[in-house]
Every structure is written in structure tokens, then in C-alpha cells.
mmCIF file of C-alpha atoms in Angstrom:
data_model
loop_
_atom_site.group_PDB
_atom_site.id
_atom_site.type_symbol
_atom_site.label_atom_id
_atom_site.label_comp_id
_atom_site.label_asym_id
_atom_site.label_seq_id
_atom_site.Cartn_x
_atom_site.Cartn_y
_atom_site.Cartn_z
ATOM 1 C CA UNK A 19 103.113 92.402 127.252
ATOM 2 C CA UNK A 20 101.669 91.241 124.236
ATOM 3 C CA UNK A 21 103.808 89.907 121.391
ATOM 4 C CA UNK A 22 103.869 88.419 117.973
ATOM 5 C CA UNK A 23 106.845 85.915 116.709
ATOM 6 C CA UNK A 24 106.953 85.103 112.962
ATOM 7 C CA UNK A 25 109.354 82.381 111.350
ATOM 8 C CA UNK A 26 112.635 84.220 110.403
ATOM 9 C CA UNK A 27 113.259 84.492 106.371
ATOM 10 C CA UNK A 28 114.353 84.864 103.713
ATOM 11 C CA UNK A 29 111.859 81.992 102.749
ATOM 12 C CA UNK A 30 112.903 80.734 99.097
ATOM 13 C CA UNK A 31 110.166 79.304 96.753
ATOM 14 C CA UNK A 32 110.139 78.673 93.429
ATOM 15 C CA UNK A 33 106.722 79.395 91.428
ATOM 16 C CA UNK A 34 103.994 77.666 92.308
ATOM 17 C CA UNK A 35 105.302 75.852 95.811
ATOM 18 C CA UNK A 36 103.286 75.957 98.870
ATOM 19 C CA UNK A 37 103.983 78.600 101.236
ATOM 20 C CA UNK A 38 103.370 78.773 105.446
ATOM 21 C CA UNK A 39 104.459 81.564 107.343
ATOM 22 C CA UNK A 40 103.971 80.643 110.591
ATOM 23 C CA UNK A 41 102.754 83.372 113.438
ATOM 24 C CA UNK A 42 102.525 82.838 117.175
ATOM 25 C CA UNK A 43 101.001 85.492 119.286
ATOM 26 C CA UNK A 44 101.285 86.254 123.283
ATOM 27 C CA UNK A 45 97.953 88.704 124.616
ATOM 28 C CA UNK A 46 95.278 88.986 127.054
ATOM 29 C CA UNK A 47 91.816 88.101 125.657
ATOM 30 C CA UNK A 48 90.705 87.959 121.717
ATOM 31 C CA UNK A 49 92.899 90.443 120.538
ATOM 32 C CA UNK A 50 92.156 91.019 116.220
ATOM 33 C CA UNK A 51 95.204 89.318 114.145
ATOM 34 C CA UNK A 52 96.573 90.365 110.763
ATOM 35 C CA UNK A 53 98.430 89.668 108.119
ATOM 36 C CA UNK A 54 100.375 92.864 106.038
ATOM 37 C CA UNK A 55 102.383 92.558 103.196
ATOM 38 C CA UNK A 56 105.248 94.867 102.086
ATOM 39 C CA UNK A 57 106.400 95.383 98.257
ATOM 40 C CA UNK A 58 110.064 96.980 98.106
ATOM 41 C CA UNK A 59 109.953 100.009 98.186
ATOM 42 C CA UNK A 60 106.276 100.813 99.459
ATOM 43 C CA UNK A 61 104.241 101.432 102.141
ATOM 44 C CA UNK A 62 102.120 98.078 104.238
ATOM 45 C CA UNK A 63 99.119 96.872 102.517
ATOM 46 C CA UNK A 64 96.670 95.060 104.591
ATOM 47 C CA UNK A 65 96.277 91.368 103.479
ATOM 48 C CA UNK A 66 93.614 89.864 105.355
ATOM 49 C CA UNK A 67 92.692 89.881 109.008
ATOM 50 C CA UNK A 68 90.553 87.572 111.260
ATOM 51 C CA UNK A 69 88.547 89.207 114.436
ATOM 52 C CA UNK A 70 87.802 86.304 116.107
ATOM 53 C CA UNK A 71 88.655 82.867 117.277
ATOM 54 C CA UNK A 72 88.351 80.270 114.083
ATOM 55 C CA UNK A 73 87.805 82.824 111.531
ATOM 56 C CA UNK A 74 89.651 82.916 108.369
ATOM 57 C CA UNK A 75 90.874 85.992 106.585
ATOM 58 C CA UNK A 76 91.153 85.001 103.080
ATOM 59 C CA UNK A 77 92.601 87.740 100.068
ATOM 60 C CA UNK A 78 94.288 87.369 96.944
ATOM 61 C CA UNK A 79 95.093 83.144 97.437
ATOM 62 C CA UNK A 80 96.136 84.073 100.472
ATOM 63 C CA UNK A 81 94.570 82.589 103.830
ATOM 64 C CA UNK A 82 95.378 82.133 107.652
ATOM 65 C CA UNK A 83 92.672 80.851 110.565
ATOM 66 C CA UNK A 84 92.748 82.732 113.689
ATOM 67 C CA UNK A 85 93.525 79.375 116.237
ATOM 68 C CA UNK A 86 93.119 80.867 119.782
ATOM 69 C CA UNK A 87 93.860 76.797 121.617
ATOM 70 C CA UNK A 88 97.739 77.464 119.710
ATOM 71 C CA UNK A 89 97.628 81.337 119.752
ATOM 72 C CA UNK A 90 98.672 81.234 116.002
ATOM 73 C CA UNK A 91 97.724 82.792 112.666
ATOM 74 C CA UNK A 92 100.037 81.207 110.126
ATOM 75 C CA UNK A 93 99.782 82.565 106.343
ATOM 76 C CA UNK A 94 99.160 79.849 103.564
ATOM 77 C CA UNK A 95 98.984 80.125 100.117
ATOM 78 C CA UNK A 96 98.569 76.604 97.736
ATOM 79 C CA UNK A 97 100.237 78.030 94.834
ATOM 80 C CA UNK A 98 103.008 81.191 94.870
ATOM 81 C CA UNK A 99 103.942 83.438 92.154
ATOM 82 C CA UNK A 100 106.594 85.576 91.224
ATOM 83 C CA UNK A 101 104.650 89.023 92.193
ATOM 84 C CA UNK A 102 104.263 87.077 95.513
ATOM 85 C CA UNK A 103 108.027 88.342 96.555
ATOM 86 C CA UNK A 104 107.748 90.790 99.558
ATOM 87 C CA UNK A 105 107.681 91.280 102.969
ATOM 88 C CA UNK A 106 105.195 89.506 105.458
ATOM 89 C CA UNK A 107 104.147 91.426 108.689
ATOM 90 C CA UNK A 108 101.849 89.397 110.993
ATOM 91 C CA UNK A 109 100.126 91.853 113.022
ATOM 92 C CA UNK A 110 97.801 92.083 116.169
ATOM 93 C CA UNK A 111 95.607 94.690 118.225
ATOM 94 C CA UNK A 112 94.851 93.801 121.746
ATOM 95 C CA UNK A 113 91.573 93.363 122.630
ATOM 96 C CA UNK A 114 91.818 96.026 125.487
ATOM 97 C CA UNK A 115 92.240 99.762 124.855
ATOM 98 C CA UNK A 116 90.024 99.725 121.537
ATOM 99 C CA UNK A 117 92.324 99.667 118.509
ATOM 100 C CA UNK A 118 95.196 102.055 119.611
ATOM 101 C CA UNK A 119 98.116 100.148 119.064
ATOM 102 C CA UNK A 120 99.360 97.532 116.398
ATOM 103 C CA UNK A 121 102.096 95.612 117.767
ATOM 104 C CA UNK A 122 104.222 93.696 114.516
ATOM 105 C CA UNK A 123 106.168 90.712 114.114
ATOM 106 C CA UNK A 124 109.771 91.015 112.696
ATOM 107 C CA UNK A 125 108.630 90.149 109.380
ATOM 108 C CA UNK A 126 109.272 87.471 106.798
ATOM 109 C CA UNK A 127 110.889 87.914 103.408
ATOM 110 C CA UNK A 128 109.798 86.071 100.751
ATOM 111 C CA UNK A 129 111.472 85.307 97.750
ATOM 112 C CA UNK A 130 109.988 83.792 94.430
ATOM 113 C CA UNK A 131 112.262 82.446 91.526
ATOM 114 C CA UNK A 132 110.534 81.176 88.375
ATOM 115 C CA UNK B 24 87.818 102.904 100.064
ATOM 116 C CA UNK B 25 90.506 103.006 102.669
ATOM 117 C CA UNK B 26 93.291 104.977 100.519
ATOM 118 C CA UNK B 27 95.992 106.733 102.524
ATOM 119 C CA UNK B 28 98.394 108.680 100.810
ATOM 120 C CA UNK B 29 101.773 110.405 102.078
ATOM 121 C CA UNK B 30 103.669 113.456 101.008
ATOM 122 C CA UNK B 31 106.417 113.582 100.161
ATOM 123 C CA UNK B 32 107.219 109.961 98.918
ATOM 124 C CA UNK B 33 110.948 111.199 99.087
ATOM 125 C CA UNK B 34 113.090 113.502 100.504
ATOM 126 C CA UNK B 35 116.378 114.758 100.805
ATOM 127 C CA UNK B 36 117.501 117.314 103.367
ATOM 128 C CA UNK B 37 120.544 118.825 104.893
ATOM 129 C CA UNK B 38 121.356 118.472 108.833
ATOM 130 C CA UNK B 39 119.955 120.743 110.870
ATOM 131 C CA UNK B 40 116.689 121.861 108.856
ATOM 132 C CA UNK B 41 113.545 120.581 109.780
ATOM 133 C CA UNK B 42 111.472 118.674 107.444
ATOM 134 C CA UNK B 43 107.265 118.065 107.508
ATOM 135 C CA UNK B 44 105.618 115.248 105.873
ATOM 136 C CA UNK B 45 101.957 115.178 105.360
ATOM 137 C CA UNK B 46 99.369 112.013 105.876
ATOM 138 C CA UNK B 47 95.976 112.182 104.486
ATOM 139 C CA UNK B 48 92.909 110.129 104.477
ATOM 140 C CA UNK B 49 91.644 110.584 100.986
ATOM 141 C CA UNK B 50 88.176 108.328 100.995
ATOM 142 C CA UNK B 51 87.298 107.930 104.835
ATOM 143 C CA UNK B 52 87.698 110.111 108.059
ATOM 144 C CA UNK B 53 90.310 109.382 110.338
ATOM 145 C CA UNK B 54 90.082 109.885 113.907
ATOM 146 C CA UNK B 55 92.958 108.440 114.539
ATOM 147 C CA UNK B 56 96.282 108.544 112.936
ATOM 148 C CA UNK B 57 99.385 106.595 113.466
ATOM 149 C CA UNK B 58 103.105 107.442 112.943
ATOM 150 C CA UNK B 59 105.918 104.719 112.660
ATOM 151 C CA UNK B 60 109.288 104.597 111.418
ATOM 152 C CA UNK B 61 111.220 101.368 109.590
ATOM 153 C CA UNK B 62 114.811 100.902 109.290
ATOM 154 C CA UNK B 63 116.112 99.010 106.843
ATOM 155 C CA UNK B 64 114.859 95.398 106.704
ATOM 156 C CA UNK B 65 113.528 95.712 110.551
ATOM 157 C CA UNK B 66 110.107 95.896 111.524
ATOM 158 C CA UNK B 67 107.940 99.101 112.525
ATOM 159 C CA UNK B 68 108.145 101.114 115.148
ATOM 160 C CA UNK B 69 105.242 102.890 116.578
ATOM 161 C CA UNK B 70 106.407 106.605 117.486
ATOM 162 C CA UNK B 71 103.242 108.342 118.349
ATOM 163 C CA UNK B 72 99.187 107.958 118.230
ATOM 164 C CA UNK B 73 97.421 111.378 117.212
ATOM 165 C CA UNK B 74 93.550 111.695 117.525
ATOM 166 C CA UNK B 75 91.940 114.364 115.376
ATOM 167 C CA UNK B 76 91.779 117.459 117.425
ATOM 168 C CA UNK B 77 94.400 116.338 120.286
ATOM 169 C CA UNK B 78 97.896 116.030 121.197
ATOM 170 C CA UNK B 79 99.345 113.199 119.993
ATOM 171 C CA UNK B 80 100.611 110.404 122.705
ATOM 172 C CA UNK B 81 104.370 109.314 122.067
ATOM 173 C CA UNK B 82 105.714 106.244 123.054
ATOM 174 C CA UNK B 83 108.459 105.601 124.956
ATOM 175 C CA UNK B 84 112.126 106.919 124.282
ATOM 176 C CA UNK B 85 110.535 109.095 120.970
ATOM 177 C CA UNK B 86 111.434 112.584 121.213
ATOM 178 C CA UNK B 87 108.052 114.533 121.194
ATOM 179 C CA UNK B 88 110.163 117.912 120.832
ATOM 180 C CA UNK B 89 111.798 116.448 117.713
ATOM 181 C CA UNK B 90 108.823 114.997 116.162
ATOM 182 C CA UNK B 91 105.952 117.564 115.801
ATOM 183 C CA UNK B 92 102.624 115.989 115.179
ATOM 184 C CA UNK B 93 99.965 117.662 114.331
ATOM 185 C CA UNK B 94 96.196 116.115 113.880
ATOM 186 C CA UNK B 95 94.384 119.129 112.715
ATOM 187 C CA UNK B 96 91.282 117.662 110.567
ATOM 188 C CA UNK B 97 89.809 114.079 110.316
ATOM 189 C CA UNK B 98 91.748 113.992 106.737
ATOM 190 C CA UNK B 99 95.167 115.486 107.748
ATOM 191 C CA UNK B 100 97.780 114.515 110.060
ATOM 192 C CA UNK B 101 101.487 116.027 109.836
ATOM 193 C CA UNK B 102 104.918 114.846 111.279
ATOM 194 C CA UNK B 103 107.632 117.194 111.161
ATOM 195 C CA UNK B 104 111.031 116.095 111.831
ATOM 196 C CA UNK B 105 112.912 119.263 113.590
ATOM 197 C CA UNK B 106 116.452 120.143 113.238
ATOM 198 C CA UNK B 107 117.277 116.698 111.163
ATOM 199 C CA UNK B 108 120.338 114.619 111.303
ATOM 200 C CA UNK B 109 121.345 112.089 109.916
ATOM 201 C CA UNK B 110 120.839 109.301 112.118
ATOM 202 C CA UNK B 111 116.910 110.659 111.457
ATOM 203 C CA UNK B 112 117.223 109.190 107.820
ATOM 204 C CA UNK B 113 114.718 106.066 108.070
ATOM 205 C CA UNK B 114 111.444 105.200 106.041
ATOM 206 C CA UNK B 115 108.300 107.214 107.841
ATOM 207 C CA UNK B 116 105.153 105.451 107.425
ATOM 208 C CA UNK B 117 101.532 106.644 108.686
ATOM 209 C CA UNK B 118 98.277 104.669 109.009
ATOM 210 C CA UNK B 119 95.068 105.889 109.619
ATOM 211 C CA UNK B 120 91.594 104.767 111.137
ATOM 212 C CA UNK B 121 88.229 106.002 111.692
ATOM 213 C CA UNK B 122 84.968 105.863 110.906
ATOM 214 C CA UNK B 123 83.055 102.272 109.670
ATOM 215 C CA UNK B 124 86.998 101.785 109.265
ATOM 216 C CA UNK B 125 87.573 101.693 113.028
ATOM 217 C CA UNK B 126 88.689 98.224 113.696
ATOM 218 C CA UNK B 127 91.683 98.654 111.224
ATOM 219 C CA UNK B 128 94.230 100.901 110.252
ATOM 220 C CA UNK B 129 95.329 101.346 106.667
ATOM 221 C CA UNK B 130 98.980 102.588 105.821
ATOM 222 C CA UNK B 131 100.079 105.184 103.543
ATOM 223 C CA UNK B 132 103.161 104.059 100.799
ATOM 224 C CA UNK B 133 105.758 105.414 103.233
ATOM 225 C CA UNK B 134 108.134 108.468 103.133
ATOM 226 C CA UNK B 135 111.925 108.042 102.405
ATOM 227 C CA UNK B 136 113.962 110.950 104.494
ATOM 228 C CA UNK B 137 117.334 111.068 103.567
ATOM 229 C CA UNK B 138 119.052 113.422 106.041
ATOM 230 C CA UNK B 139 122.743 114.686 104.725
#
């Protein structure tokens, strides 16, 4: 079935390092990929998302390319900051049976020291 | 636009009552609503897809008889957690789609159920 696989965390950064989260999907077709993001103690916010192959979802600094020839959709950001410390969901909806069903990686922790 | 909000944020409960949190779409029409439940520091779990005006569809090994849903307007979804214990205590979290909104769905801050 289909899948998503995200780099295990924590990931430690201090301010202003360059951060990948890398994210690796298995499906069937041009399923939608996207990227959530977690604060403690809240609900998921949606970060950015790509619909199709070579598009790029940018929000916030934040940016990942939808690569269907490596099945990936790694998270990038040039420059991290402190309020950047949360949790990292990469996310897809197959591209059969409409948009029913959002499968989720593990999740990534982040961590941001000054 | 897309703002979903949940009711209660927290709650505390004793075993054996039954407890109902509310999910409501607050700029946008929802025709579809989504229930999932986190435990700590894992991932989400999908328990059950409502559409407004339908029974909701569980997925495997969730206990449909334990967790009500209830889609009754394109605004309002409800999960009530029946005759609680504590192994029920986890962080409830809804989404919610619909609308020019379709192709994603948009969470609401979560629900904290503490089951004593």
C-alpha cells in the first residue's frame, strides 16, 4: 500500500543552519504530497503542499519539490530559527479514491538552540 | 480561510463516562471530516472518515461502537468517546475538507482527553 518514510529525529540545529528533512514516498500514480508542521502542544498546521510532479510548495522559508523519478519531497529551509522547533509530518493523498485518506510519515522533531 | 476549531481543547474524565468532542468548520463547508488520534510523540492515526449527512467509515481495528461520530451539518462533526478508560487518554485531532478546499484537509488544534 502506499507509504511515506521520513528521516528519524530529533534533528539538532543551531539558529540559522540549513535544514533537510528528507521524505520518500511508495504510491500508485501522482498522488498530492505535503508537508505539516506540529507546535507542542497544538493541533497540525499545513505547511506547504505540491500537486504535481516538479512543483514546489514554498511557505514561511520553507520549501520542498515534488521529484516523482526519486519519489521524494524533502523539506529545506536556508536559514532556521528558534520558533522553527516542532514537529515535521510529511504527508500524502493517493491519487485514487479522491482525497479520502492522508497517510503520514512518523514525523521529525526538530530542535533549534540559539 | 480554512480555520478549524475543536471543543474542548482539554478534558478530564472519570472511567466509565462517555465524553463528546465537537469539530467545526468555522470559514468553509466541510463535506468531509476526518478523525485521528496521536499518542505521545507517534504519528496519527486515522480512526474514521465522516461525510456530511452519512455514516462515518472506520478503519480497521477502531471500535465504531466506542467512537460515535456524528456528521450532522457541513460545519459540525462530533466524536464521542463512550464508556472511557483510561487506555482512551490520547490527543484527538479532526481535519476537515470541502468545498474550493477539496484537495486538502485542514486540522483543528487537537483535543487532550485525559481519562482517570
Amino acid at each position: 500500500g502506499d507509504s511515506v518514510t521520513q528521516m528519524e529525529g530529533p534533528v539538532t540545529l543551531s539558529e540559522e543552519a540549513c535544514l533537510t528533512i528528507n521524505c520518500t514516498y511508495t504510491a500508485t500514480g501522482y498522488p498530492s504530497l505535503f508537508w505539516y508542521v506540529q507546535y507542542p502542544g497544538e493541533g497540525l498546521q499545513l505547511l506547504l503542499k505540491a500537486t504535481k510532479a516538479d512543483d514546489k510548495g514554498s511557505n514561511k522559508g520553507f520549501e520542498a519539490t515534488y521529484r516523482k523519478e526519486t519519489t521524494s519531497f524533502h523539506l529545506e529551509k536556508g536559514s532556521v530559527q528558534v520558533s522553527d522547533s516542532a514537529v515535521y509530518f510529511c504527508a500524502l493523498t493517493p491519487s485514487s479514491g479522491g482525497y479520502n485518506k492522508l497517510i503520514f510519515g512518523a514525523g521529525t522533531r526538530l530542535a533549534v538552540h540559539p | 480561510g480554512a480555520v478549524v476549531s475543536q471543543h474542548p481543547s482539554r478534558v478530564i474524565c472519570k472511567s466509565g463516562t462517555s465524553v463528546k468532542i465537537e469539530c467545526r468548520s468555522l470559514d468553509f463547508q466541510a463535506t468531509t471530516m476526518f478523525w485521528y488520534r496521536q499518542f505521545p510523540k507517534q504519528s496519527l492515526m486515522l480512526m474514521a472518515t465522516s461525510n456530511e449527512g452519512s455514516k462515518a467509515t472506520y478503519e480497521q481495528g477502531v471500535e465504531k461502537d466506542k467512537f460515535l461520530i456524528n456528521h450532522a451539518s457541513l460545519t459540525l462533526s462530533t466524536l464521542t468517546v463512550t464508556s472511557a478508560h483510561p487506555e482512551d487518554s490520547s490527543f484527538y485531532i479532526c481535519s476537515a475538507r470541502g468545498g474550493r478546499l477539496a484537495d486538502t484537509q485542514y486540522f483543528g488544534p487537537g483535543t487532550r482527553l485525559t481519562v482517570l
